[in-house]
C-alpha atoms as one frame of an Amber mdcrd trajectory, in Angstrom:
protein
 -11.292 -15.777   5.764 -14.166 -16.919   7.916 -15.045 -20.271   9.340 -16.540
 -21.542   6.086 -13.536 -20.456   4.016 -15.651 -18.000   2.016 -17.018 -15.429
   4.424 -14.855 -12.682   5.846 -13.810 -13.511   9.409 -15.185 -11.491  12.301
 -11.849  -9.698  12.947 -11.573  -8.847   9.249 -15.201  -7.745   9.165 -14.423
  -5.360  11.996 -11.601  -3.717  10.020 -13.668  -3.790   6.813 -16.554  -1.919
   8.438 -14.199   0.654   9.917 -12.817   1.461   6.462 -15.798   3.733   6.023
 -13.333   6.068   7.712 -10.322   6.173   5.327  -7.991   6.830   8.266  -8.576
   3.190   9.239  -7.735   1.468   5.947  -6.062  -1.953   6.223  -3.735  -1.837
   3.235  -0.391  -3.647   3.288   2.336  -2.477   0.911   5.606  -4.376   0.470
   8.705  -3.677  -1.604  11.003  -6.362  -2.960  14.282  -4.708  -3.972  15.827
  -6.725  -6.850  19.364  -6.941  -8.198  18.148  -6.736 -11.816  15.042  -6.204
 -13.887  12.760  -9.288 -13.795  11.803 -11.048 -17.017   8.259 -10.023 -17.909
   7.086 -13.358 -19.272   8.441 -15.250 -16.262   6.926 -12.694 -13.895   3.461
 -13.082 -15.415   3.794 -16.860 -15.253   4.877 -16.619 -11.596   1.834 -14.523
 -10.708  -0.453 -16.800 -12.704   0.812 -19.771 -10.729   0.405 -17.889  -7.471
  -3.221 -16.966  -8.087  -4.020 -20.538  -9.045  -2.284 -21.944  -5.967  -4.011
 -19.389  -3.700  -7.504 -18.898  -5.206  -8.389 -16.092  -2.781  -6.353 -13.820
  -5.077  -8.978 -14.459  -7.765 -11.927 -13.612  -5.536 -13.751 -10.412  -4.708
 -16.043  -9.461  -1.857 -19.822  -9.284  -2.177 -21.942  -7.744   0.558 -24.664
  -9.839   2.182 -28.168  -8.873   1.019 -29.434  -9.370   4.572 -26.740  -7.226
   6.162 -26.431  -9.672   9.054 -23.643 -11.879   7.766 -20.148 -10.754   6.739
 -19.291 -10.091   3.075 -18.626 -13.247   1.084 -15.626 -14.042  -1.081 -16.830
 -15.084  -4.533 -14.905 -16.077  -7.651 -14.503 -13.022  -9.866 -16.070 -13.989
 -13.210 -14.160 -11.113 -14.826 -10.787 -11.898 -13.262  -8.079 -10.385 -15.450
  -4.536 -10.976 -14.245  -3.164  -8.222 -16.464  -5.278  -5.626 -14.662  -3.488
  -6.429 -11.389   0.015  -6.301 -12.911   1.684  -3.034 -13.870   5.168  -2.036
 -15.014   6.716   1.421 -14.898  10.183   2.969 -15.193  11.669   5.707 -13.022
  12.532   8.933 -14.858  15.899   9.072 -13.084  17.995   6.300 -11.485  17.718
   5.990  -7.740  17.615   3.561  -4.857  14.848   2.561  -2.479  14.268   6.248
  -1.779  13.034   6.646  -5.366  10.504   3.829  -4.872   9.084   5.056  -1.570
   6.849   7.743  -3.155   5.081   4.883  -4.973   4.713   3.055  -1.655   3.239
   6.192  -0.106   0.721   6.576  -2.939  -0.272   2.908  -2.693  -0.769   3.146
   1.077  -2.991   6.214   0.675  -5.201   4.968  -2.165  -8.282   2.770  -1.836
  -8.843  -0.534  -3.630 -11.382  -1.106  -6.376 -13.661  -3.271  -4.252 -15.327
  -4.787  -7.313 -12.095  -6.676  -8.043  -9.685  -8.889  -6.058  -7.896  -6.748
  -3.508  -4.278  -6.768  -4.678  -1.900  -5.155  -7.179   1.744  -5.751  -8.176
   3.925  -3.171  -9.924   7.416  -3.725 -11.359   9.579  -0.614 -11.069  12.477
  -0.470 -13.528  15.225   2.101 -13.855  16.824   1.981 -10.416  20.537   2.686
 -10.090  23.024  -0.023 -11.077  20.451  -1.843 -13.183  18.338  -2.768 -10.188
  14.544  -2.944 -10.031  11.777  -3.329  -7.468   8.352  -4.874  -7.125   5.727
  -2.971  -5.156   2.993  -5.295  -3.885  -0.254  -3.886  -2.499  -2.596  -6.268
  -0.666  -5.612  -5.819   1.562  -5.016  -7.184   5.063  -8.075  -9.452   4.762
  -6.247 -11.493   2.100  -3.264 -12.277   4.283  -1.220 -11.398   7.335   2.581
 -11.258   7.441   3.172 -14.971   7.973   0.514 -15.843   5.413   2.267 -13.578
   2.932   5.474 -15.559   3.373   3.532 -18.782   2.787   2.079 -17.355  -0.412
   5.493 -16.161  -1.601   6.898 -19.666  -1.155   4.315 -20.896  -3.655   5.482
 -18.386  -6.255   9.138 -17.448  -5.997  12.189 -19.427  -7.122  15.075 -20.642
  -5.002  17.613 -20.376  -7.831  18.081 -17.643 -10.420  17.408 -19.988 -13.344
  14.127 -21.067 -11.800  12.660 -23.804  -9.626  10.946 -26.724 -11.287   7.427
 -26.748  -9.900   5.906 -28.813 -12.681   3.120 -27.590 -14.953   0.862 -24.740
 -13.931  -1.929 -25.824 -11.596  -5.362 -26.090 -13.149  -7.604 -23.051 -12.942
  -9.327 -23.205  -9.552 -12.889 -24.450 -10.000 -15.540 -21.745 -10.008 -18.131
 -22.386  -7.349 -21.803 -21.899  -8.101 -23.258 -18.955  -6.146 -25.461 -19.993
  -3.274 -28.862 -18.462  -2.619 -28.840 -15.593  -0.142 -30.786 -17.633   2.422
 -28.612 -20.728   2.061 -25.531 -18.529   2.209 -26.597 -16.942   5.503 -27.617
 -20.263   7.055 -24.296 -21.797   5.996 -22.374 -18.979   7.620 -24.199 -19.332
  10.933 -23.634 -23.087  10.954 -19.935 -22.863  10.106 -19.377 -20.050  12.615
 -21.079 -22.084  15.300 -18.853 -25.026  14.368 -15.719 -22.908  14.658 -16.789
 -21.570  18.046 -17.467 -25.113  19.214 -14.089 -26.251  17.901 -12.259 -23.468
  19.692 -14.493 -23.173  22.734 -15.335 -26.765  23.662 -11.794 -27.660  24.805
 -11.873 -24.665  27.138 -15.348 -25.614  28.399 -14.297 -29.229  28.920 -11.222
 -28.162  30.853 -13.340 -25.776  32.912 -15.967 -28.457  33.521 -13.442 -31.012
  34.686 -11.754 -28.433  36.851 -15.087 -27.479  38.427 -15.444 -31.085  39.610
 -11.894 -31.623  40.832 -11.110 -28.067  41.919 -14.152 -25.759  41.990 -12.177
 -22.802  43.369  -9.670 -22.974  40.494 -12.538 -23.325  38.010 -14.221 -20.190
  39.307 -10.913 -18.345  39.208 -10.436 -19.407  35.552 -13.848 -18.047  34.576
 -13.187 -14.776  36.379  -9.730 -14.482  34.793 -11.205 -15.037  31.332 -13.870
 -12.405  31.939 -11.256  -9.908  33.121  -9.031 -10.747  30.159 -11.913 -10.153
  27.749 -12.598  -6.818  29.410  -8.962  -5.823  28.891  -9.221  -6.723  25.187
 -12.312  -4.560  24.607 -11.565  -1.723  27.022 -12.338   1.600  25.292  -9.491
   4.047  24.697 -10.431   7.706  24.426  -7.090   9.549  24.519  -3.561   8.945
  23.308  -0.869   8.522  25.926   1.483  10.522  23.706   1.079  14.293  24.071
   2.936  14.723  20.779   1.579  12.181  18.279  -2.088  13.105  18.603  -3.301
  14.175  15.135  -4.885  11.758  12.658  -5.388  12.122   8.897  -5.458  10.226
   5.598  -1.943  11.396   4.653   0.957   8.971   5.051   4.730   9.299   4.945
   7.025   6.294   4.701  10.644   5.444   5.441  12.797   2.350   5.806  15.648
   1.147   8.001  18.070  -1.649   7.203  20.317  -3.251   9.796  22.112  -6.593
  10.134  19.969  -9.436  11.460  22.861 -10.991  13.385  23.602  -7.705  15.147
  20.031  -7.333  16.431  19.877 -11.005  17.388  23.228 -10.733  19.211  21.995
  -7.681  21.127  19.010  -9.702  22.306  21.187 -12.638  23.311  23.615 -10.391
  25.192  20.669  -9.187  27.273  19.320 -12.731  27.696  16.369 -11.668  25.555
  14.930 -12.390  22.110  15.245 -10.625  18.773  11.654  -9.415  19.190  12.516
  -7.925  22.596  15.469  -6.113  21.022  13.283  -4.856  18.171  10.592  -3.478
  20.475  13.173  -1.967  22.833  14.745  -0.171  19.867  11.347   1.287  18.946
  10.623   2.378  22.528  14.032   4.010  22.955  13.579   5.709  19.591  10.164
   7.044  20.567  11.633   8.187  23.877  14.260  10.186  21.965  11.549  11.556
  19.639   9.413  12.790  22.520  12.466  14.282  24.227  13.211  16.236  21.050
   9.686  17.658  21.401  10.199  18.516  25.054   7.888  15.757  26.321   8.668
  13.192  29.021   6.278  10.241  28.733   6.091   7.248  31.074   4.465   4.849
  28.607   2.798   4.572  25.210  -0.105   2.395  24.160   0.869  -0.119  21.483
  -0.939  -2.645  19.345   0.907  -5.887  18.624  -0.422  -8.730  16.489  -0.617
 -12.180  18.080  -0.638 -15.053  15.607  -3.514 -17.545  15.849  -2.303 -19.550
  12.864  -2.504 -23.332  13.148  -0.806 -25.962  11.015  -4.202 -27.002   9.635
  -5.033 -23.491   8.401  -5.051 -22.841   4.669  -2.224 -20.884   3.054  -2.606
 -17.130   3.379  -5.550 -15.563   5.112  -5.501 -13.289   8.117  -4.875 -15.331
  11.264  -3.981 -12.732  13.864  -5.576 -10.938  16.753  -4.506  -7.479  17.891
  -3.607  -6.912  21.527  -3.527  -3.368  22.917  -1.387  -2.609  25.948   0.996
  -0.034  27.379   4.754  -0.324  27.008   7.271   1.674  29.101   8.938   4.752
  27.677  10.675   5.796  30.902  13.380   3.105  30.744  16.642   4.497  29.356
  18.760   1.368  29.720  18.331  -0.913  26.656  18.861  -4.137  28.634  16.258
  -3.152  31.223  13.920  -2.141  28.413  14.268  -5.549  26.740  13.505  -7.313
  30.020  10.415  -5.168  30.666   9.172  -5.735  27.128   9.643  -9.480  27.442
   7.558  -9.688  30.628   4.732  -7.546  29.268   4.484  -9.184  25.842   4.716
 -12.673  27.290   1.862 -11.945  29.687  -0.353 -10.713  26.848   0.379 -13.724
  24.643  -0.895 -15.865  27.535  -4.079 -13.850  28.056  -7.097 -16.213  28.431
  -9.086 -14.117  25.936  -6.657 -14.666  23.037  -8.283 -17.915  21.796 -11.687
 -16.205  22.024 -10.689 -13.206  19.893 -12.942 -14.147  16.967 -15.988 -14.344
  19.229 -14.996 -11.049  20.869 -14.752  -9.419  17.438 -18.224 -10.775  16.620
 -19.645  -9.021  19.656 -17.806  -5.776  18.824 -19.200  -5.895  15.289 -22.639
  -5.244  16.755 -21.405  -1.798  17.819 -21.464   1.170  15.420 -18.325   1.315
  13.280 -17.585   4.813  14.545 -17.263   3.558  18.126 -14.611   1.006  17.156
 -12.772   3.542  15.032 -12.684   5.978  17.920 -10.886   3.374  20.011  -8.224
   2.615  17.399  -7.520   6.249  16.604  -6.098   6.687  20.104  -3.449   3.953
  19.861   0.045   5.466  19.853   1.842   2.959  17.616   1.729  -0.484  16.034
   4.693  -2.833  15.803   5.162  -6.237  14.232   8.037  -8.653  13.691   7.587
 -11.096  10.786  10.135 -13.893  10.197  11.061 -13.829   6.514  13.200 -16.076
   4.340  16.600 -17.193   5.696  17.712 -18.169   2.168  17.988 -16.190  -1.087
  14.822 -15.874  -3.162  14.390 -15.025  -6.842  11.578 -13.458  -8.833  11.601
 -14.044 -12.578  15.405 -14.283 -12.699  16.091 -11.405 -10.294  17.398 -11.933
  -6.767  15.466 -10.351  -3.905  18.064  -8.249  -2.084  15.711  -6.773   0.525
  12.018  -7.086   1.367  10.428  -4.139   3.169   6.931  -4.291   4.728   4.761
  -1.189   5.172   1.791  -2.261   7.277  -1.286  -0.074   7.863  -1.483   2.435
  10.708  -5.160   1.518  11.326  -5.735   4.750  13.205  -2.453   4.804  15.124
   0.292   7.409  14.753   2.818   5.056  13.160   3.285   1.404  12.219   6.809
  -0.012  12.433   7.183  -3.504  10.989  10.287  -5.667  10.714  10.699  -8.478
   8.204  13.907 -10.457   8.212  15.376 -11.403   4.847  18.500 -13.568   4.669
  20.996 -11.589   6.805  19.042  -8.321   7.004  16.386  -6.694   9.153  14.192
  -4.724   6.764  12.077  -2.254   8.738   9.214  -0.361   7.122   7.856   2.793
   8.770   4.369   4.006   7.826   3.438   7.218   9.646   0.349   9.398   9.774
   1.667  12.845   8.867  -0.812  14.579  11.174   0.677  12.649  14.108   4.264
  12.725  12.820   4.717  15.857  10.687   8.518  15.548  10.939   9.219  12.000
   9.797  12.997  12.606   9.356  13.162  13.512  13.065  11.323  10.310  14.004
  13.642   8.277  11.777  16.708   9.925  13.309  15.310   9.119  16.759  14.674
   5.484  15.819  18.211   5.161  14.454  19.458   6.441  17.816  17.197   3.992
  19.655  18.295   0.987  17.631  21.885   2.154  18.009  21.439   2.016  21.797
  20.151  -1.555  21.520  22.783  -2.745  19.054  25.532  -1.399  21.319  24.501
  -4.053  23.854  25.861  -6.606  21.397  29.286  -5.039  21.731  29.926  -3.470
  18.343  28.978  -0.456  16.270  26.638  -1.257  13.427  25.731   0.609  10.293
  22.034   1.427   9.953  20.908   2.382   6.455  18.059   4.882   6.205  15.740
   5.541   3.263  13.231   8.376   3.073  10.916   9.352   0.264  13.378  11.938
  -1.052  16.740  11.361   0.657  18.875   8.362   1.496  21.453   8.700   4.257
  23.506   6.340   6.353  24.292   6.622  10.032  26.312   4.578  12.482
């Protein structure tokens, strides 16, 4: 949310405006695979508690009458929890592969924007008495880390339940402000946020200008160059293969041991995130080779968290950095080292703390201009730390938790969420860019296999597609 806690933030406003083009929708879909069917009464009570603890899930967006301020989150006077909760049963038993068509449909369908932007569906009838919950949330409600925070307010840590006391009171309904007061309040709160984030930088720059004027000038120039890198237009994909864009999505999932990926990173004196990104790059290298293309690099978008300890639970607290990553490195260790240097340099970019102000400037541009930039990004990737301990939903244990983040104009989004001892990787691909998803999945399995081999042992990678589940080593 925005600076005043009610208006949409500038980065979210940017993505909201671009959704006029359905290719650029910002819908997150997640699947919790459960060991049994959850109790309906407990599930409803869990969701009731969650929406009371995080009131944004009871709010809807209302456009500004002046058109100059972002949409405002207002309490939905017609909030009906039952409308957001659904329950279905599969016609035939299956595994995650049987749930993925529902994920695909959720990722491709728009929200009812006159209601809070989320839905949760229990899916019964999986093999061996298992079940799943498919959660669909608009990115403006939360990012990956915020989603984990929200889940911790709702789920149990034991099968029989976690005593959280009585249900919280219904969140108070705020009286609607006048349009003029609403706009003035937004400008004041936005100015306050910019002062809060910008003054420390200005103070440091001012002091430096007195003690070291050359360094101060260099800092200003570096910040200007960094900002230019953040907003630099992109007019073509670097991939000669993944160039089409459409509203059609295909999804798949990979599952591999967390310790194996972490050990591969350690063996290369790198991090788990380096190993994850290297696996993606090697997989995309294999995919392009299968299409007869040799590519030196691809342009990626990676989220950088701006979340602070003082921020409220949930919300979207990320900025998106766009930069090129090497595809011409065949050695997994060398790839991890290259990735580490590049990602580290972008996390330290001077423009990162100014991302909200940058988004505000970009929002002055026509939505089509911004969309044109994003539609030429080759891929998105994100690594979200999940729960290291078992979690339960209404009496059912969460066995896996798969995230399917939006492509936002790119060819494919590959997101990892760790859960207990597993790496759960969701793949959301634009079918115009990737018309042969099984080939991409096979290539990614090969790429992650290359990385995991650095850890010194063969590892089983489980693969789920919308119609077929296979396993490879």
